[in-house]
PDB file of C-alpha atoms in Angstrom:
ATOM      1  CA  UNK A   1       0.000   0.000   0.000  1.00 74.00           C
ATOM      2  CA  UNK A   2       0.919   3.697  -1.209  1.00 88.00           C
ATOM      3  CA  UNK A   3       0.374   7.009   1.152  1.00 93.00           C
ATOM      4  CA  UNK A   4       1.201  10.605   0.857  1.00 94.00           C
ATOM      5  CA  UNK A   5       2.915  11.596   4.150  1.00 94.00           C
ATOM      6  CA  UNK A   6       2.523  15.130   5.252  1.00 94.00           C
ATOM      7  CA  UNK A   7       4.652  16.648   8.954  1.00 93.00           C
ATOM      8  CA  UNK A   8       3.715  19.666  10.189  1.00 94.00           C
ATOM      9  CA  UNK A   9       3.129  21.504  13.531  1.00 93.00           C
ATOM     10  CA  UNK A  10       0.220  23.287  13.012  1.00 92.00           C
ATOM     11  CA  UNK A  11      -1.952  20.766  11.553  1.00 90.00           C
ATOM     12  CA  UNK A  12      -3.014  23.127   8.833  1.00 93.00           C
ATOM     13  CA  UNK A  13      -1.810  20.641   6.009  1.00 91.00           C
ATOM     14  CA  UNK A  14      -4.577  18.153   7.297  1.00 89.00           C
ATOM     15  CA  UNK A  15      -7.124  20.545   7.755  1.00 90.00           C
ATOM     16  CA  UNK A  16      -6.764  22.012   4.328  1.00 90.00           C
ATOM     17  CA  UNK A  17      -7.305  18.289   3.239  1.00 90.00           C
ATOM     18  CA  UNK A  18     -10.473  17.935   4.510  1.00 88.00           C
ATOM     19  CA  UNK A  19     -12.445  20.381   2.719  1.00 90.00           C
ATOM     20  CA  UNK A  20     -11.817  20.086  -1.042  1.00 93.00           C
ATOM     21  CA  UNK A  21     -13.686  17.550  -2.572  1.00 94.00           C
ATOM     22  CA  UNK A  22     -10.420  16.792  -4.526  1.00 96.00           C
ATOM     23  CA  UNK A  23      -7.144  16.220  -3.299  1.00 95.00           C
ATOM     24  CA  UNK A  24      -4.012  17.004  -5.833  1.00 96.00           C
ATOM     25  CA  UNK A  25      -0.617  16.110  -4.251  1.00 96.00           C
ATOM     26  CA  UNK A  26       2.164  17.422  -5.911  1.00 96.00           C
ATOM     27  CA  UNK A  27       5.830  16.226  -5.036  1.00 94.00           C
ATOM     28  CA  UNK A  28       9.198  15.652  -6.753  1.00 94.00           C
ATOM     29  CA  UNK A  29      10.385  12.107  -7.704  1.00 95.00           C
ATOM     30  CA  UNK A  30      12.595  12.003  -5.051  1.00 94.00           C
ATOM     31  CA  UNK A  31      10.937  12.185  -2.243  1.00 93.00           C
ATOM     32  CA  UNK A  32       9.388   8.449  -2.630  1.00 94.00           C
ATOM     33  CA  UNK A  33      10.853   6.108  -0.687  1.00 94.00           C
ATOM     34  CA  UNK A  34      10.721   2.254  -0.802  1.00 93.00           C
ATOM     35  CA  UNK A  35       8.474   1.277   2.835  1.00 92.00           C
ATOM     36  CA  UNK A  36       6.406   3.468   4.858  1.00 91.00           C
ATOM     37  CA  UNK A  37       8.051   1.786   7.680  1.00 91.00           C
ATOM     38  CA  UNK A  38      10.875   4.206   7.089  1.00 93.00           C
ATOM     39  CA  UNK A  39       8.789   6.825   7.873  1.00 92.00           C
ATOM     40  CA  UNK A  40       9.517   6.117  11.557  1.00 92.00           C
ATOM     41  CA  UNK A  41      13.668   7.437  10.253  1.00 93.00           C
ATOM     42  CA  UNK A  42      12.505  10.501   8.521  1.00 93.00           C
ATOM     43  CA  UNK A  43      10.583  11.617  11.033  1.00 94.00           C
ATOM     44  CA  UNK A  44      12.347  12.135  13.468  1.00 94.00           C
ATOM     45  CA  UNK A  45      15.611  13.569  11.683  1.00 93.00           C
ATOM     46  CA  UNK A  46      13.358  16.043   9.806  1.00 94.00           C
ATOM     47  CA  UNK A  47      12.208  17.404  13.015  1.00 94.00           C
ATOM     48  CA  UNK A  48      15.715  16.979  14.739  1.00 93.00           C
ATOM     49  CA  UNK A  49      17.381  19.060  12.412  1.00 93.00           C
ATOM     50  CA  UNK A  50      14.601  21.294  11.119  1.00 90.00           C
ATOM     51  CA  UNK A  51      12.933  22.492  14.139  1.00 89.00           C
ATOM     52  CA  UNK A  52      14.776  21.036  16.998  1.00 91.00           C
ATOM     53  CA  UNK A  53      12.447  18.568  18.248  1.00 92.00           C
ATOM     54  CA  UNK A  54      12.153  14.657  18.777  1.00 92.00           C
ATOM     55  CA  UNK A  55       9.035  14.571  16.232  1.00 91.00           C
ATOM     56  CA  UNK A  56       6.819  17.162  14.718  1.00 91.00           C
ATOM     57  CA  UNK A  57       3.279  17.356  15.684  1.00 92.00           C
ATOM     58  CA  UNK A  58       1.333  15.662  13.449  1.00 93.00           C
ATOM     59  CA  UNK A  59       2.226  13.754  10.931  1.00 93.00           C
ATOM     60  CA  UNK A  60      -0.642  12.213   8.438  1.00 92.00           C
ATOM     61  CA  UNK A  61      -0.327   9.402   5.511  1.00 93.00           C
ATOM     62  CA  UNK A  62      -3.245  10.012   3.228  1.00 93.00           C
ATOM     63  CA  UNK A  63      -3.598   6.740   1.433  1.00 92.00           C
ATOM     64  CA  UNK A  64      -6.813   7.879  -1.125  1.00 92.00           C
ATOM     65  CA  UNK A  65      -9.908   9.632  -1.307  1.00 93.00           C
ATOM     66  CA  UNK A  66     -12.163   9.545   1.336  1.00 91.00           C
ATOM     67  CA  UNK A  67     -13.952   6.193   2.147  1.00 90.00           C
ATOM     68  CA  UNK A  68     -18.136   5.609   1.925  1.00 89.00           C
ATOM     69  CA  UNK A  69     -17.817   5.274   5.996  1.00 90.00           C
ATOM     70  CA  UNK A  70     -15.696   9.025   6.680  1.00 88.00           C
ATOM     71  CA  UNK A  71     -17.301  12.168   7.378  1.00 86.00           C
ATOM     72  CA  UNK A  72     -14.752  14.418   5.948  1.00 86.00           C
ATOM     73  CA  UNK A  73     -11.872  14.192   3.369  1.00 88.00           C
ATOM     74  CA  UNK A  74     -11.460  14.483  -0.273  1.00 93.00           C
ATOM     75  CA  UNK A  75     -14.075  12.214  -2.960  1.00 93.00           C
ATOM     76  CA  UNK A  76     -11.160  11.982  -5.452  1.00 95.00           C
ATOM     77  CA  UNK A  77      -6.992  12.033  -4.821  1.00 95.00           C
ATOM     78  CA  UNK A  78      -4.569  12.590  -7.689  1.00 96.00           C
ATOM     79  CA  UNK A  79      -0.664  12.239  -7.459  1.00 96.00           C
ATOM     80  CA  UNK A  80       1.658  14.088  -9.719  1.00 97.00           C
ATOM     81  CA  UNK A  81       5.108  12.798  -9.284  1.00 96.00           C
ATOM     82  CA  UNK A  82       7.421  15.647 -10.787  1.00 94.00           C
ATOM     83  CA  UNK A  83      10.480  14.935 -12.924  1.00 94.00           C
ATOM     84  CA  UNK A  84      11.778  18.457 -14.426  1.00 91.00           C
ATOM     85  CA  UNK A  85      14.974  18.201 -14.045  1.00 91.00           C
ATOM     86  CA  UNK A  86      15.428  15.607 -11.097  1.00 94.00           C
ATOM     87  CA  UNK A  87      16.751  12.743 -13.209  1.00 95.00           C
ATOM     88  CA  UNK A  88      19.243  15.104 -14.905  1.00 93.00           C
ATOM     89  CA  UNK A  89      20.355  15.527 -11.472  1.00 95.00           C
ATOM     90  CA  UNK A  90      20.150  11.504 -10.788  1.00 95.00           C
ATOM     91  CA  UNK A  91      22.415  11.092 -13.558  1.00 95.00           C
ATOM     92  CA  UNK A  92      25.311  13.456 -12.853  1.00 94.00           C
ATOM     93  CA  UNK A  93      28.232  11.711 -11.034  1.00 93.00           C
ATOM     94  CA  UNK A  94      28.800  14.172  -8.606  1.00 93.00           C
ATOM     95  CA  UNK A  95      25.309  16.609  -7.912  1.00 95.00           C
ATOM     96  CA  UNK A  96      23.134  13.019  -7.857  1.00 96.00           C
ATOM     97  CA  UNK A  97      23.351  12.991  -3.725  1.00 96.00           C
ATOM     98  CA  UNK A  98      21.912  16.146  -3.288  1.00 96.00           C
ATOM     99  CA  UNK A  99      18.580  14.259  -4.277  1.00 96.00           C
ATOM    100  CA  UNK A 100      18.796  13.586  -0.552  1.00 96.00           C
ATOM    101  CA  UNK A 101      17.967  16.400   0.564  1.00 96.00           C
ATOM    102  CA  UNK A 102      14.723  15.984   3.427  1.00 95.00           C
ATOM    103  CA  UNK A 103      14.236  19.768   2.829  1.00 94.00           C
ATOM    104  CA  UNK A 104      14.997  20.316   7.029  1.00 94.00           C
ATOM    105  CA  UNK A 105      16.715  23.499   6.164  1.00 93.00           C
ATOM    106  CA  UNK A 106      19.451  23.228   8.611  1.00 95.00           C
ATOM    107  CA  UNK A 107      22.302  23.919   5.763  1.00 95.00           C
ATOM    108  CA  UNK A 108      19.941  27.607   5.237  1.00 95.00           C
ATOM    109  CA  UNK A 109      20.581  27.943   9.228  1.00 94.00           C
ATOM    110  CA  UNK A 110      24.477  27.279   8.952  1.00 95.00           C
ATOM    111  CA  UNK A 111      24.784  29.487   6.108  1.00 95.00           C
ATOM    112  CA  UNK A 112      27.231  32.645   6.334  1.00 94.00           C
ATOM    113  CA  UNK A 113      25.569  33.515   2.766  1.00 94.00           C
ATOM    114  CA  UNK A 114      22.075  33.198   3.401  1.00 95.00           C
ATOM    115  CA  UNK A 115      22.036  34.781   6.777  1.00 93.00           C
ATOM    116  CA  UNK A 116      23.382  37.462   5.436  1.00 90.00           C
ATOM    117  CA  UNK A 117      21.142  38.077   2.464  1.00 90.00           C
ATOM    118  CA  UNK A 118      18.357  36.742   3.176  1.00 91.00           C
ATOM    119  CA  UNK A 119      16.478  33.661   0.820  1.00 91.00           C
ATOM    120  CA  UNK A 120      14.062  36.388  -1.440  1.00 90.00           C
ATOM    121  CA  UNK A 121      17.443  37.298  -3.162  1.00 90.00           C
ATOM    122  CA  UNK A 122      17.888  33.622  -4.776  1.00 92.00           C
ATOM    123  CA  UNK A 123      15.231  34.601  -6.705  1.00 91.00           C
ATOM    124  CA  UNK A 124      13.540  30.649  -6.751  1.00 91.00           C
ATOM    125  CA  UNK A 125      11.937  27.801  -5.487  1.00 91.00           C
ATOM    126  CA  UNK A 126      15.144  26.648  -3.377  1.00 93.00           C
ATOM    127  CA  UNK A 127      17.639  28.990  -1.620  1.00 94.00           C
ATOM    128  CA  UNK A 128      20.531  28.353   0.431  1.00 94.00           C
ATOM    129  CA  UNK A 129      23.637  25.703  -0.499  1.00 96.00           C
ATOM    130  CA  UNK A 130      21.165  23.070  -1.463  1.00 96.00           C
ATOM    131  CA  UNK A 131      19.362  25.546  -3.697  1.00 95.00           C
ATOM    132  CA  UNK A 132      22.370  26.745  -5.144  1.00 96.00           C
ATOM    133  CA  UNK A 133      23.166  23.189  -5.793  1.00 96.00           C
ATOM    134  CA  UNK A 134      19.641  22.108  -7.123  1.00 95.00           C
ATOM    135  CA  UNK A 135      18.535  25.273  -9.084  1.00 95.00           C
ATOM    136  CA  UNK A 136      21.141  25.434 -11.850  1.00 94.00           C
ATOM    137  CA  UNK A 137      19.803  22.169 -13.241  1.00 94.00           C
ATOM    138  CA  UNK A 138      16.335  22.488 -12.114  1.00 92.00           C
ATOM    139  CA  UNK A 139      16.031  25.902 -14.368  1.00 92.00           C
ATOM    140  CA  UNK A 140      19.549  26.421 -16.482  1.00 92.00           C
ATOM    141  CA  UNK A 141      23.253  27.125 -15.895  1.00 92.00           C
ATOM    142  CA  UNK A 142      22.452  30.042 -18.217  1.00 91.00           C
ATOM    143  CA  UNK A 143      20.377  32.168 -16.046  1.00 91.00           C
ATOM    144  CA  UNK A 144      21.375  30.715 -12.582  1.00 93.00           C
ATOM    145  CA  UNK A 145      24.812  29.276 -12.486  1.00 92.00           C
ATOM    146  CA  UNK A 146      25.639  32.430 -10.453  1.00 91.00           C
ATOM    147  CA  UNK A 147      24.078  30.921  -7.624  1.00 93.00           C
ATOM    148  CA  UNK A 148      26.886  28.229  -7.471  1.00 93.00           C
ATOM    149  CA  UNK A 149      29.153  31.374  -6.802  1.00 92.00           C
ATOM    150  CA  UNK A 150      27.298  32.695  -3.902  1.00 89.00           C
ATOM    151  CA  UNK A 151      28.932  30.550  -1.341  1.00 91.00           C
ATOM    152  CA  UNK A 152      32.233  31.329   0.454  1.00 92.00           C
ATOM    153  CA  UNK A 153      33.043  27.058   1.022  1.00 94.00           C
ATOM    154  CA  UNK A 154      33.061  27.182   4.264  1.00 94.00           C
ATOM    155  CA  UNK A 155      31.441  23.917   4.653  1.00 95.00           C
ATOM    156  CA  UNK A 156      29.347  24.702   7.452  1.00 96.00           C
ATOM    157  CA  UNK A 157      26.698  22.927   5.235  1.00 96.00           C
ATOM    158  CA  UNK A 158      27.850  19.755   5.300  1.00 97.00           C
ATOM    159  CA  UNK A 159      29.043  19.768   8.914  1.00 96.00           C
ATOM    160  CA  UNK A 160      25.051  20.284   9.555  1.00 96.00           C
ATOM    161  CA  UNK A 161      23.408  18.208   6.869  1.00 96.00           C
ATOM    162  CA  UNK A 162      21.934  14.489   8.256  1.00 95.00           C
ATOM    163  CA  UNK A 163      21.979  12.808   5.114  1.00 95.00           C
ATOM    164  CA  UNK A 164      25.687  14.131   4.866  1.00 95.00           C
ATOM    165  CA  UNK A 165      25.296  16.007   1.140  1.00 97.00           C
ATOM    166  CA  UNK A 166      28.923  16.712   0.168  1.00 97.00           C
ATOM    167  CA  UNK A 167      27.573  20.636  -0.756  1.00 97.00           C
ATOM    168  CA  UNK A 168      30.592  22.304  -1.464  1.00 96.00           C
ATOM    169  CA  UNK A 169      31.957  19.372  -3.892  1.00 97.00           C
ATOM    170  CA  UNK A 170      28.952  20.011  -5.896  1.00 97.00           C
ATOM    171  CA  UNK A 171      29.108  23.622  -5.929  1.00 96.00           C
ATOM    172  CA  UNK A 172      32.658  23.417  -7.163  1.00 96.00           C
ATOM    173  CA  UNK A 173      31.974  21.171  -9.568  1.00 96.00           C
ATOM    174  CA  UNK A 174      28.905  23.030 -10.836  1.00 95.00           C
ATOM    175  CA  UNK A 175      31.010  26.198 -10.874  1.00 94.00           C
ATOM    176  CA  UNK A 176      33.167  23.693 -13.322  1.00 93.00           C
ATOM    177  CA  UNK A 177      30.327  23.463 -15.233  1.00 93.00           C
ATOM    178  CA  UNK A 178      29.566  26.952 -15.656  1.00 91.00           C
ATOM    179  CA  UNK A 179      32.991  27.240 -16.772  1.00 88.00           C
ATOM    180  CA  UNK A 180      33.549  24.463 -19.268  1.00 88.00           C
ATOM    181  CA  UNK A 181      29.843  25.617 -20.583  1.00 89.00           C
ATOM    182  CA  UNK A 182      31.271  29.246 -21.280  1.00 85.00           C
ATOM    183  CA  UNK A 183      29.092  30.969 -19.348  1.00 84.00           C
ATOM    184  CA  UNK A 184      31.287  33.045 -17.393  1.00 81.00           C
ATOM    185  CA  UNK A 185      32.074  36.380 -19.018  1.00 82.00           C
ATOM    186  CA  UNK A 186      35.622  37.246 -20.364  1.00 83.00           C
ATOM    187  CA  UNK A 187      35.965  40.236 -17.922  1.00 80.00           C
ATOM    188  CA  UNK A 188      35.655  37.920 -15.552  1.00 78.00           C
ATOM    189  CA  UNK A 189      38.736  35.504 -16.993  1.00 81.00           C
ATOM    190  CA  UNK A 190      41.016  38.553 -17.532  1.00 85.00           C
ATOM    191  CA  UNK A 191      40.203  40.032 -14.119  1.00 80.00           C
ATOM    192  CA  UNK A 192      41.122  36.708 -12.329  1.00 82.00           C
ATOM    193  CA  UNK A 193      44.322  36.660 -14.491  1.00 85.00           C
ATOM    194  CA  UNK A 194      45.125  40.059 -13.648  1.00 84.00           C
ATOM    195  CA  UNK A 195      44.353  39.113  -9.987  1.00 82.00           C
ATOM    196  CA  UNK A 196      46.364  35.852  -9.784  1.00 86.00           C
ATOM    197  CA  UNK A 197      49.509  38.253 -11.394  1.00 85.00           C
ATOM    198  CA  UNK A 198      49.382  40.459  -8.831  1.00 81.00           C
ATOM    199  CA  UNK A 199      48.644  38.970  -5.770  1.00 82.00           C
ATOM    200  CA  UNK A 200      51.336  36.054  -6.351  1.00 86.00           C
ATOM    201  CA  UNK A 201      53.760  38.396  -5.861  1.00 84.00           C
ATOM    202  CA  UNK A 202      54.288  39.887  -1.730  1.00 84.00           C
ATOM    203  CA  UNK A 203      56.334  42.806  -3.488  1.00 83.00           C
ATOM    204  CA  UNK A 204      53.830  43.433  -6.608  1.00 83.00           C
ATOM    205  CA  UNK A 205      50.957  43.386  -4.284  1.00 81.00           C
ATOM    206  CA  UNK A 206      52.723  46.015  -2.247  1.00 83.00           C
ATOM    207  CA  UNK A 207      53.432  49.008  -4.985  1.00 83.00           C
ATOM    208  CA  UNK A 208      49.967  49.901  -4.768  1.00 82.00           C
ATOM    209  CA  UNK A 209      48.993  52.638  -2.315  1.00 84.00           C
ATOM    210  CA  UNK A 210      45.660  51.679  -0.012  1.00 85.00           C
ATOM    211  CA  UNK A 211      43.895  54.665  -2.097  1.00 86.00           C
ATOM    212  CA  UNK A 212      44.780  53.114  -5.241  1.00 84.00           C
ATOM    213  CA  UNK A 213      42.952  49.848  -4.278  1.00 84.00           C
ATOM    214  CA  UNK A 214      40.526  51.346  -2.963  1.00 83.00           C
ATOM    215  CA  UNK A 215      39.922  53.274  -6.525  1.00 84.00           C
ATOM    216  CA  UNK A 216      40.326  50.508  -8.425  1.00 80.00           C
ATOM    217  CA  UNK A 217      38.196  47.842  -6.189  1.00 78.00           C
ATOM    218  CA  UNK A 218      35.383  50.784  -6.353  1.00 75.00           C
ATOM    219  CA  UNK A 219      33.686  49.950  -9.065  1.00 72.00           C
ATOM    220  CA  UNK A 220      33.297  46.516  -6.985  1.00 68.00           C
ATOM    221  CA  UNK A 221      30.531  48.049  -5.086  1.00 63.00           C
ATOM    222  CA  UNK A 222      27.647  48.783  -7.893  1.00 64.00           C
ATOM    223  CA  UNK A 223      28.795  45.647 -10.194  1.00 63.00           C
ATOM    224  CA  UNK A 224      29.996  42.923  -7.845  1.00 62.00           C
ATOM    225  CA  UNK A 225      28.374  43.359  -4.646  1.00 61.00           C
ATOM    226  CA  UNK A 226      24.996  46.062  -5.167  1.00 61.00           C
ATOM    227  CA  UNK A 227      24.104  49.188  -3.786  1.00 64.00           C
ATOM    228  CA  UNK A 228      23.087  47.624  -0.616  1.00 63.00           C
ATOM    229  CA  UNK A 229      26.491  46.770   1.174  1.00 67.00           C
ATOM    230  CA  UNK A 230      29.899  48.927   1.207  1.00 72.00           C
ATOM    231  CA  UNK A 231      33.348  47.252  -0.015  1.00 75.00           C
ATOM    232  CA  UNK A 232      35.804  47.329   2.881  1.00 81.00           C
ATOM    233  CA  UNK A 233      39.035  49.865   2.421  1.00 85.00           C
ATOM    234  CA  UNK A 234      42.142  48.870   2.347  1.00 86.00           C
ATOM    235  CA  UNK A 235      44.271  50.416   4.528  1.00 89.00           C
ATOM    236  CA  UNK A 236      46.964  52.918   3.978  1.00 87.00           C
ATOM    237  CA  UNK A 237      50.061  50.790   4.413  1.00 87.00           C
ATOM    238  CA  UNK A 238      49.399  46.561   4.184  1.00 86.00           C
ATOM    239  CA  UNK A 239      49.918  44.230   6.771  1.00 88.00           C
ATOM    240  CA  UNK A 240      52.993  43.095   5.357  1.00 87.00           C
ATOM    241  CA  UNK A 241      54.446  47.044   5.322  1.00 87.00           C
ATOM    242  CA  UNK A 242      53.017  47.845   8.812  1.00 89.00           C
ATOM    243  CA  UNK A 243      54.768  44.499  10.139  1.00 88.00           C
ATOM    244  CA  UNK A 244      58.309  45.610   8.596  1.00 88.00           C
ATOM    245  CA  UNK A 245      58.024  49.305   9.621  1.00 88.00           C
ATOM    246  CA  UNK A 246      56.843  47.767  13.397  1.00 89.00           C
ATOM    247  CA  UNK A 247      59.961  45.441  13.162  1.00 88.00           C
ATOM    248  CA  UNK A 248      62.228  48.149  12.260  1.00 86.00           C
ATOM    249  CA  UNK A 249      61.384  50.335  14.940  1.00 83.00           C
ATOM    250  CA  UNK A 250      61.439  47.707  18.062  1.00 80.00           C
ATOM    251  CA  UNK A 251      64.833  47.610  16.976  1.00 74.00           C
TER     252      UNK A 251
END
């Protein structure tokens, strides 16, 4: 026997069930699983890791429409198992575990990224690592590859994640993607030439005055990282200059 489990603390899933006389359930192809007897697994880590308790507060398996004998409940129930894009994801040899993911939202918690700006700003279904994961094959490298980018690889993710997701491997290897598709933008190449030229070098890295990085990161602040948060100035002297001159002068 098939059922359509639903958690929830609030018990307005079930209660929104019971009115419509028809029920349509619609849920990726992932999130079947082989025995219902499992159920007593998922449970409990959802609500571990999601909301911090041993077991959300009601749980339901609807297992059809409403029966000749029940006062309340749906007359017809209709499952739509949803593909689009999922077994792309199945069949890529890294980004395949991420199908995993019991949606708990404890990688969104962990998040430097998405505590700082928020989920609105991913602009679709799923933010946070996983979403960044998920989304670029769900909808396109072309218009959301970028969201690979927005994580800093701290791993704080997969420190936090119970089905252990290896996050950051995927997002590296779907910024690979992005790459080998040509979807970065050639600015983008020669600036990170430019970048790896200069910073290499301790000495070449130092013939810039702090005001000249600061003029030439600038631009950073409009393009790079939006109106909404200020680029940090470098200082007048660098670390490396300040240590010498410090050195110098204890002696």
């Amino acid at each position: 026997m098939g059922g359509i489990s639903v958690t929830e603390n609030e018990g307005n899933a079930l209660m929104s069930t019971a009115f419509p006389r028809v029920h349509i359930v619609v849920a990726g192809i992932e999130k079947i699983i082989p025995r219902m007897s499992q159920l007593g697994l998922f449970y409990p880590l959802l609500a571990a890791h999601g909301t911090g308790q041993q077991i959300t507060a009601y749980n339901t398996i609807f297992t059809g429409p409403k029966r000749n004998e029940e006062v309340d409940g749906p007359e017809k129930m209709y499952v739509i198992l949803l593909d689009n894009g999922r077994t792309t994801v199945f069949d890529d040899n890294e980004a395949y575990e991420s199908l995993a993911c019991i949606r708990c939202g404890a990688c969104l918690n962990a998040c430097p990224v998405y505590k700082t700006i928020g989920g609105y700003t991913y602009n679709t279904t799923y933010s946070g690592p996983i979403g960044s994961v998920l989304t670029p094959f769900l909808k396109g490298f072309k218009d959301f590859s970028h969201l690979s980018f927005t994580s800093t690889l701290c791993g704080k993710c997969v420190e936090v994640c119970p089905v252990k997701i290896p996050l950051t491997d995927i997002l590296l290897s779907n910024r690979r993607k992005s790459v080998e598709q040509g979807l970065r933008p050639i600015s983008e190449k020669l600036m990170m030439k430019g970048f790896r030229m200069i910073t290499a070098n301790r000495g070449t890295l130092d013939l810039a005055s702090g005001n000249l990085k600061n003029f030439v990161t600038l631009p950073l602040n409009y393009t790079a990282w939006g109106p909404k948060r200020v680029m940090p100035k470098f200082a007048k002297q660098s670390f490396s200059q300040q240590y010498k001159k410090a050195n110098k002068e204890s002696h």
